[in-house]
Amino acid sequence: MKKKFFYSLLAAALGTGLLSAAPASAFEIKSRDEAPADFKNILQDFRAFVGEERRYLSPDTIQAKQVNLSDLTLKFDYDPKVFFIGETADIYRDRLDFKATTGSQVETGQIIFGDTSCNTGDRSFPNFSQFCPNPNDALPGKVAPYKPLNVGDWVNLGSFQAGTKLDFQLVANDINGGIYENGVKAIFGLDQALNPDNLQHAIAYYYKDYLVLGFEDIWGGGDQDYNDTVFAIDIGKANARGAAKIPEPSATAAMFAIAAFGLMKTRRRQAVR
């Protein structure tokens, strides 16, 4: 009875503003040196999914690589992890957000990376320019998560039970104030129908039990290179292998080789960044 009375008083205090609920703690961004061994062993492989700025992707390729949203629903309990792979966004400095839905409970507004540009100080990393052709210095007064990233920086999203739906959003050029069209901010998600311009802004690849997502950050599709922010998600082998469209190993190898050696050839398009 006393406990019930206490919670009633607490709820009332929160409702009247006498107390304020503590904000959700920020994700801890860890370095690639602290990453799991299986990720570090294949980190260099992921550069093929970044590619070149304004690379050409055919409409058929873009459509074929739409994100299968059901693949982001966990079939088994797991601690998902998100790894920054690279970006080619030039002057745009985007923000990556995360949302999880478990039954009727929704966790929203969680920022994974506040500035998805690459850190100029990371140039000693082998093949850095193939991950990050347009690195940036940190803006004055900014601290993590609002600082440029090193390739392979990552976060543990926490523990989630089977049935949880994971979702990600890109806030275009957020650290510089965002991008607006007719008063609407450019926030692009995985579900095309929910995007403010009703266009596809993400494509997906599967590689060795990782889901790799690439975002296009320009309103209206821009240059459609889908590598303005690229990240890999570890949802666990059991969840990944239960996904609908995981290729067979030979198909995966072929896809990676094609990506690495030029299927996605550069075609310069006129696009204002």
CSV table of C-alpha atoms in Angstrom, one decimal:
chain,number,residue,atom,x,y,z
A,1,MET,CA,0.0,0.0,0.0
A,2,LYS,CA,2.8,2.4,0.9
A,3,LYS,CA,4.6,1.6,-2.3
A,4,LYS,CA,1.5,2.3,-4.3
A,5,PHE,CA,1.0,5.6,-2.6
A,6,PHE,CA,4.7,6.5,-3.3
A,7,TYR,CA,4.3,5.8,-7.0
A,8,SER,CA,1.1,7.9,-7.1
A,9,LEU,CA,2.9,10.8,-5.5
A,10,LEU,CA,5.9,10.3,-8.0
A,11,ALA,CA,3.6,10.3,-11.0
A,12,ALA,CA,1.8,13.4,-9.8
A,13,ALA,CA,5.1,15.2,-9.2
A,14,LEU,CA,6.3,14.3,-12.7
A,15,GLY,CA,3.0,15.5,-14.2
A,16,THR,CA,3.2,18.9,-12.5
A,17,GLY,CA,6.8,19.4,-13.3
A,18,LEU,CA,8.0,19.3,-9.7
A,19,LEU,CA,10.3,16.5,-10.8
A,20,SER,CA,11.7,15.8,-14.3
A,21,ALA,CA,12.4,12.4,-15.7
A,22,ALA,CA,16.1,11.8,-16.4
A,23,PRO,CA,16.9,11.7,-20.2
A,24,ALA,CA,18.0,8.4,-21.6
A,25,SER,CA,21.7,8.0,-21.4
A,26,ALA,CA,23.7,8.5,-24.5
A,27,PHE,CA,25.3,5.6,-26.3
A,28,GLU,CA,29.0,5.1,-25.6
A,29,ILE,CA,31.0,5.3,-28.8
A,30,LYS,CA,33.8,2.8,-28.8
A,31,SER,CA,36.8,2.6,-31.0
A,32,ARG,CA,37.5,-0.1,-33.6
A,33,ASP,CA,40.3,-1.4,-31.4
A,34,GLU,CA,37.5,-2.4,-28.9
A,35,ALA,CA,35.4,-4.0,-31.6
A,36,PRO,CA,34.6,-7.7,-31.6
A,37,ALA,CA,37.3,-9.8,-33.4
A,38,ASP,CA,35.0,-11.0,-36.2
A,39,PHE,CA,34.3,-7.4,-37.2
A,40,LYS,CA,37.9,-6.3,-37.1
A,41,ASN,CA,38.9,-9.2,-39.2
A,42,ILE,CA,36.7,-8.1,-42.1
A,43,LEU,CA,36.6,-4.3,-41.6
A,44,GLN,CA,38.6,-3.7,-44.8
A,45,ASP,CA,36.1,-5.7,-46.8
A,46,PHE,CA,33.4,-3.1,-46.0
A,47,ARG,CA,35.0,-0.4,-48.0
A,48,ALA,CA,33.4,-1.8,-51.2
A,49,PHE,CA,30.0,-0.8,-49.8
A,50,VAL,CA,31.1,2.8,-49.5
A,51,GLY,CA,32.5,3.3,-53.0
A,52,GLU,CA,33.0,6.6,-54.6
A,53,GLU,CA,31.2,9.9,-54.3
A,54,ARG,CA,28.4,10.2,-56.9
A,55,ARG,CA,28.9,6.7,-58.0
A,56,TYR,CA,26.2,5.5,-60.4
A,57,LEU,CA,23.6,3.0,-59.2
A,58,SER,CA,21.0,2.0,-61.8
A,59,PRO,CA,17.3,2.3,-60.8
A,60,ASP,CA,17.1,-1.5,-60.9
A,61,THR,CA,19.9,-1.9,-58.5
A,62,ILE,CA,18.4,0.7,-56.1
A,63,GLN,CA,15.1,-1.0,-56.2
A,64,ALA,CA,16.5,-4.5,-55.8
A,65,LYS,CA,18.4,-3.4,-52.7
A,66,GLN,CA,15.5,-1.9,-50.8
A,67,VAL,CA,15.7,-2.6,-47.1
A,68,ASN,CA,13.6,-5.5,-46.0
A,69,LEU,CA,12.1,-4.1,-42.8
A,70,SER,CA,11.2,-7.6,-41.5
A,71,ASP,CA,14.9,-8.4,-41.4
A,72,LEU,CA,15.3,-5.8,-38.7
A,73,THR,CA,12.8,-7.6,-36.4
A,74,LEU,CA,14.8,-9.8,-34.0
A,75,LYS,CA,13.9,-13.4,-34.1
A,76,PHE,CA,16.1,-14.1,-31.0
A,77,ASP,CA,17.2,-12.0,-28.0
A,78,TYR,CA,20.3,-10.1,-28.8
A,79,ASP,CA,22.5,-7.0,-28.1
A,80,PRO,CA,22.7,-5.3,-31.5
A,81,LYS,CA,25.7,-3.3,-32.4
A,82,VAL,CA,26.2,-0.5,-35.0
A,83,PHE,CA,29.5,0.1,-36.7
A,84,PHE,CA,30.4,3.3,-38.7
A,85,ILE,CA,31.9,2.2,-42.0
A,86,GLY,CA,32.3,5.5,-43.9
A,87,GLU,CA,30.7,8.3,-45.9
A,88,THR,CA,31.1,10.4,-49.0
A,89,ALA,CA,28.7,13.3,-48.0
A,90,ASP,CA,31.0,16.1,-48.9
A,91,ILE,CA,29.7,19.3,-47.1
A,92,TYR,CA,26.8,17.5,-45.5
A,93,ARG,CA,27.3,16.2,-41.9
A,94,ASP,CA,24.5,13.9,-41.1
A,95,ARG,CA,23.1,12.4,-37.8
A,96,LEU,CA,22.1,8.8,-37.3
A,97,ASP,CA,19.2,8.0,-35.0
A,98,PHE,CA,17.8,4.8,-33.6
A,99,LYS,CA,14.4,3.6,-32.6
A,100,ALA,CA,13.3,0.2,-31.2
A,101,THR,CA,9.7,-1.0,-30.9
A,102,THR,CA,8.8,-3.9,-28.6
A,103,GLY,CA,5.1,-4.6,-28.6
A,104,SER,CA,3.5,-1.3,-27.7
A,105,GLN,CA,6.7,0.1,-26.2
A,106,VAL,CA,8.7,2.5,-28.4
A,107,GLU,CA,12.1,3.9,-27.6
A,108,THR,CA,12.6,7.0,-29.8
A,109,GLY,CA,14.9,10.0,-30.1
A,110,GLN,CA,18.2,8.1,-29.5
A,111,ILE,CA,21.2,9.5,-31.3
A,112,ILE,CA,23.8,7.0,-32.3
A,113,PHE,CA,26.2,9.3,-34.1
A,114,GLY,CA,25.6,13.0,-34.1
A,115,ASP,CA,28.1,13.8,-36.8
A,116,THR,CA,28.6,11.0,-39.3
A,117,SER,CA,31.5,12.8,-41.1
A,118,CYS,CA,34.9,11.2,-41.0
A,119,ASN,CA,37.6,12.4,-38.7
A,120,THR,CA,40.6,13.9,-40.6
A,121,GLY,CA,42.9,12.6,-37.9
A,122,ASP,CA,42.1,9.0,-38.9
A,123,ARG,CA,44.1,9.2,-42.2
A,124,SER,CA,46.6,6.7,-40.9
A,125,PHE,CA,44.0,4.0,-41.2
A,126,PRO,CA,44.8,1.8,-44.3
A,127,ASN,CA,42.6,2.6,-47.3
A,128,PHE,CA,41.1,5.6,-45.4
A,129,SER,CA,40.3,7.5,-48.6
A,130,GLN,CA,38.3,4.6,-49.9
A,131,PHE,CA,36.1,4.8,-46.8
A,132,CYS,CA,36.1,8.6,-46.4
A,133,PRO,CA,37.0,10.8,-49.4
A,134,ASN,CA,35.7,14.0,-47.7
A,135,PRO,CA,36.8,14.0,-44.0
A,136,ASN,CA,36.0,16.9,-41.7
A,137,ASP,CA,37.5,18.5,-38.6
A,138,ALA,CA,35.3,18.7,-35.4
A,139,LEU,CA,33.2,21.8,-35.0
A,140,PRO,CA,34.2,24.1,-32.1
A,141,GLY,CA,32.8,23.1,-28.7
A,142,LYS,CA,31.4,19.8,-29.8
A,143,VAL,CA,31.9,16.6,-27.9
A,144,ALA,CA,30.8,13.0,-28.6
A,145,PRO,CA,28.5,12.0,-30.1
A,146,TYR,CA,28.7,15.3,-32.1
A,147,LYS,CA,32.2,14.8,-33.4
A,148,PRO,CA,33.5,13.2,-36.6
A,149,LEU,CA,34.1,9.5,-36.5
A,150,ASN,CA,36.9,7.1,-37.1
A,151,VAL,CA,36.2,4.2,-39.4
A,152,GLY,CA,35.0,1.3,-37.3
A,153,ASP,CA,33.7,3.4,-34.4
A,154,TRP,CA,30.7,1.6,-32.9
A,155,VAL,CA,28.0,1.4,-30.2
A,156,ASN,CA,26.2,-1.3,-28.4
A,157,LEU,CA,22.5,-0.5,-28.6
A,158,GLY,CA,21.6,-2.5,-25.5
A,159,SER,CA,19.7,-5.8,-24.9
A,160,PHE,CA,16.5,-6.4,-26.8
A,161,GLN,CA,14.2,-9.4,-26.8
A,162,ALA,CA,12.9,-11.4,-29.7
A,163,GLY,CA,10.1,-9.5,-31.5
A,164,THR,CA,11.8,-6.1,-31.2
A,165,LYS,CA,11.7,-4.0,-34.3
A,166,LEU,CA,14.9,-2.0,-35.0
A,167,ASP,CA,14.7,1.2,-37.1
A,168,PHE,CA,17.2,3.9,-38.1
A,169,GLN,CA,16.8,7.4,-39.4
A,170,LEU,CA,19.2,9.9,-41.1
A,171,VAL,CA,18.9,13.6,-40.2
A,172,ALA,CA,20.5,15.3,-43.2
A,173,ASN,CA,23.2,17.8,-42.3
A,174,ASP,CA,21.8,18.2,-38.8
A,175,ILE,CA,25.0,19.5,-37.2
A,176,ASN,CA,24.9,22.4,-39.6
A,177,GLY,CA,21.2,23.2,-38.8
A,178,GLY,CA,19.5,20.6,-41.0
A,179,ILE,CA,18.0,20.8,-44.5
A,180,TYR,CA,14.4,22.0,-45.0
A,181,GLU,CA,12.0,22.0,-47.9
A,182,ASN,CA,8.8,24.1,-47.5
A,183,GLY,CA,9.4,24.1,-43.7
A,184,VAL,CA,9.8,20.3,-43.4
A,185,LYS,CA,13.1,19.0,-42.1
A,186,ALA,CA,14.9,16.3,-44.1
A,187,ILE,CA,14.7,13.2,-41.9
A,188,PHE,CA,14.9,10.0,-43.9
A,189,GLY,CA,14.1,6.5,-42.7
A,190,LEU,CA,14.2,3.0,-44.0
A,191,ASP,CA,10.5,2.9,-44.9
A,192,GLN,CA,10.1,4.9,-48.1
A,193,ALA,CA,6.4,5.6,-47.5
A,194,LEU,CA,7.3,7.5,-44.3
A,195,ASN,CA,9.9,9.8,-45.9
A,196,PRO,CA,8.9,13.4,-46.4
A,197,ASP,CA,9.6,13.2,-50.1
A,198,ASN,CA,8.2,9.7,-50.4
A,199,LEU,CA,11.4,8.4,-52.0
A,200,GLN,CA,13.8,5.5,-51.1
A,201,HIS,CA,16.7,6.8,-49.1
A,202,ALA,CA,18.4,3.6,-48.0
A,203,ILE,CA,19.7,0.5,-49.6
A,204,ALA,CA,20.8,-2.8,-47.9
A,205,TYR,CA,23.6,-5.4,-48.4
A,206,TYR,CA,24.2,-8.6,-46.5
A,207,TYR,CA,27.8,-9.6,-45.8
A,208,LYS,CA,29.0,-12.3,-43.5
A,209,ASP,CA,26.1,-12.0,-41.1
A,210,TYR,CA,26.1,-8.2,-41.1
A,211,LEU,CA,23.4,-6.0,-42.5
A,212,VAL,CA,25.1,-3.0,-44.2
A,213,LEU,CA,22.9,0.1,-44.8
A,214,GLY,CA,23.8,3.0,-47.0
A,215,PHE,CA,21.8,6.3,-46.9
A,216,GLU,CA,21.2,9.0,-49.6
A,217,ASP,CA,21.0,12.3,-47.7
A,218,ILE,CA,19.7,14.7,-50.4
A,219,TRP,CA,16.1,15.7,-50.5
A,220,GLY,CA,14.5,14.4,-53.7
A,221,GLY,CA,17.1,11.7,-54.2
A,222,GLY,CA,20.0,13.9,-55.2
A,223,ASP,CA,22.8,12.0,-56.9
A,224,GLN,CA,21.4,8.7,-55.7
A,225,ASP,CA,24.8,7.2,-54.7
A,226,TYR,CA,23.5,5.9,-51.3
A,227,ASN,CA,26.8,6.1,-49.6
A,228,ASP,CA,26.4,9.5,-47.7
A,229,THR,CA,26.4,7.5,-44.5
A,230,VAL,CA,27.3,3.8,-44.5
A,231,PHE,CA,27.1,1.6,-41.4
A,232,ALA,CA,27.0,-2.1,-40.5
A,233,ILE,CA,24.6,-3.7,-38.0
A,234,ASP,CA,25.4,-6.8,-36.1
A,235,ILE,CA,22.0,-8.4,-35.1
A,236,GLY,CA,23.6,-11.8,-34.3
A,237,LYS,CA,24.2,-14.7,-36.5
A,238,ALA,CA,20.9,-16.4,-35.6
A,239,ASN,CA,18.9,-13.3,-36.5
A,240,ALA,CA,20.9,-12.6,-39.6
A,241,ARG,CA,20.6,-16.1,-41.0
A,242,GLY,CA,16.8,-16.0,-40.4
A,243,ALA,CA,16.5,-12.9,-42.6
A,244,ALA,CA,14.6,-13.3,-45.8
A,245,LYS,CA,17.3,-12.6,-48.4
A,246,ILE,CA,20.6,-13.6,-47.1
A,247,PRO,CA,22.6,-14.8,-50.2
A,248,GLU,CA,24.4,-18.0,-50.3
A,249,PRO,CA,28.2,-17.7,-49.7
A,250,SER,CA,29.0,-17.9,-53.4
A,251,ALA,CA,26.5,-15.2,-54.2
A,252,THR,CA,27.8,-13.0,-51.4
A,253,ALA,CA,31.3,-13.3,-52.8
A,254,ALA,CA,30.2,-12.5,-56.3
A,255,MET,CA,28.2,-9.4,-55.1
A,256,PHE,CA,31.2,-8.2,-53.1
A,257,ALA,CA,33.6,-8.7,-56.0
A,258,ILE,CA,31.3,-6.8,-58.4
A,259,ALA,CA,30.9,-3.9,-55.9
A,260,ALA,CA,34.7,-3.8,-55.4
A,261,PHE,CA,35.7,-3.8,-59.0
A,262,GLY,CA,33.3,-1.4,-60.6
A,263,LEU,CA,29.7,-2.5,-61.2
A,264,MET,CA,28.8,0.7,-59.5
A,265,LYS,CA,30.9,2.9,-61.9
A,266,THR,CA,31.2,6.6,-61.2
A,267,ARG,CA,28.9,8.8,-63.3
A,268,ARG,CA,29.2,12.4,-62.4
A,269,ARG,CA,25.7,13.9,-62.0
A,270,GLN,CA,24.9,17.5,-61.5
A,271,ALA,CA,23.9,17.7,-57.9
A,272,VAL,CA,24.3,20.6,-55.5
A,273,ARG,CA,25.7,19.6,-52.1
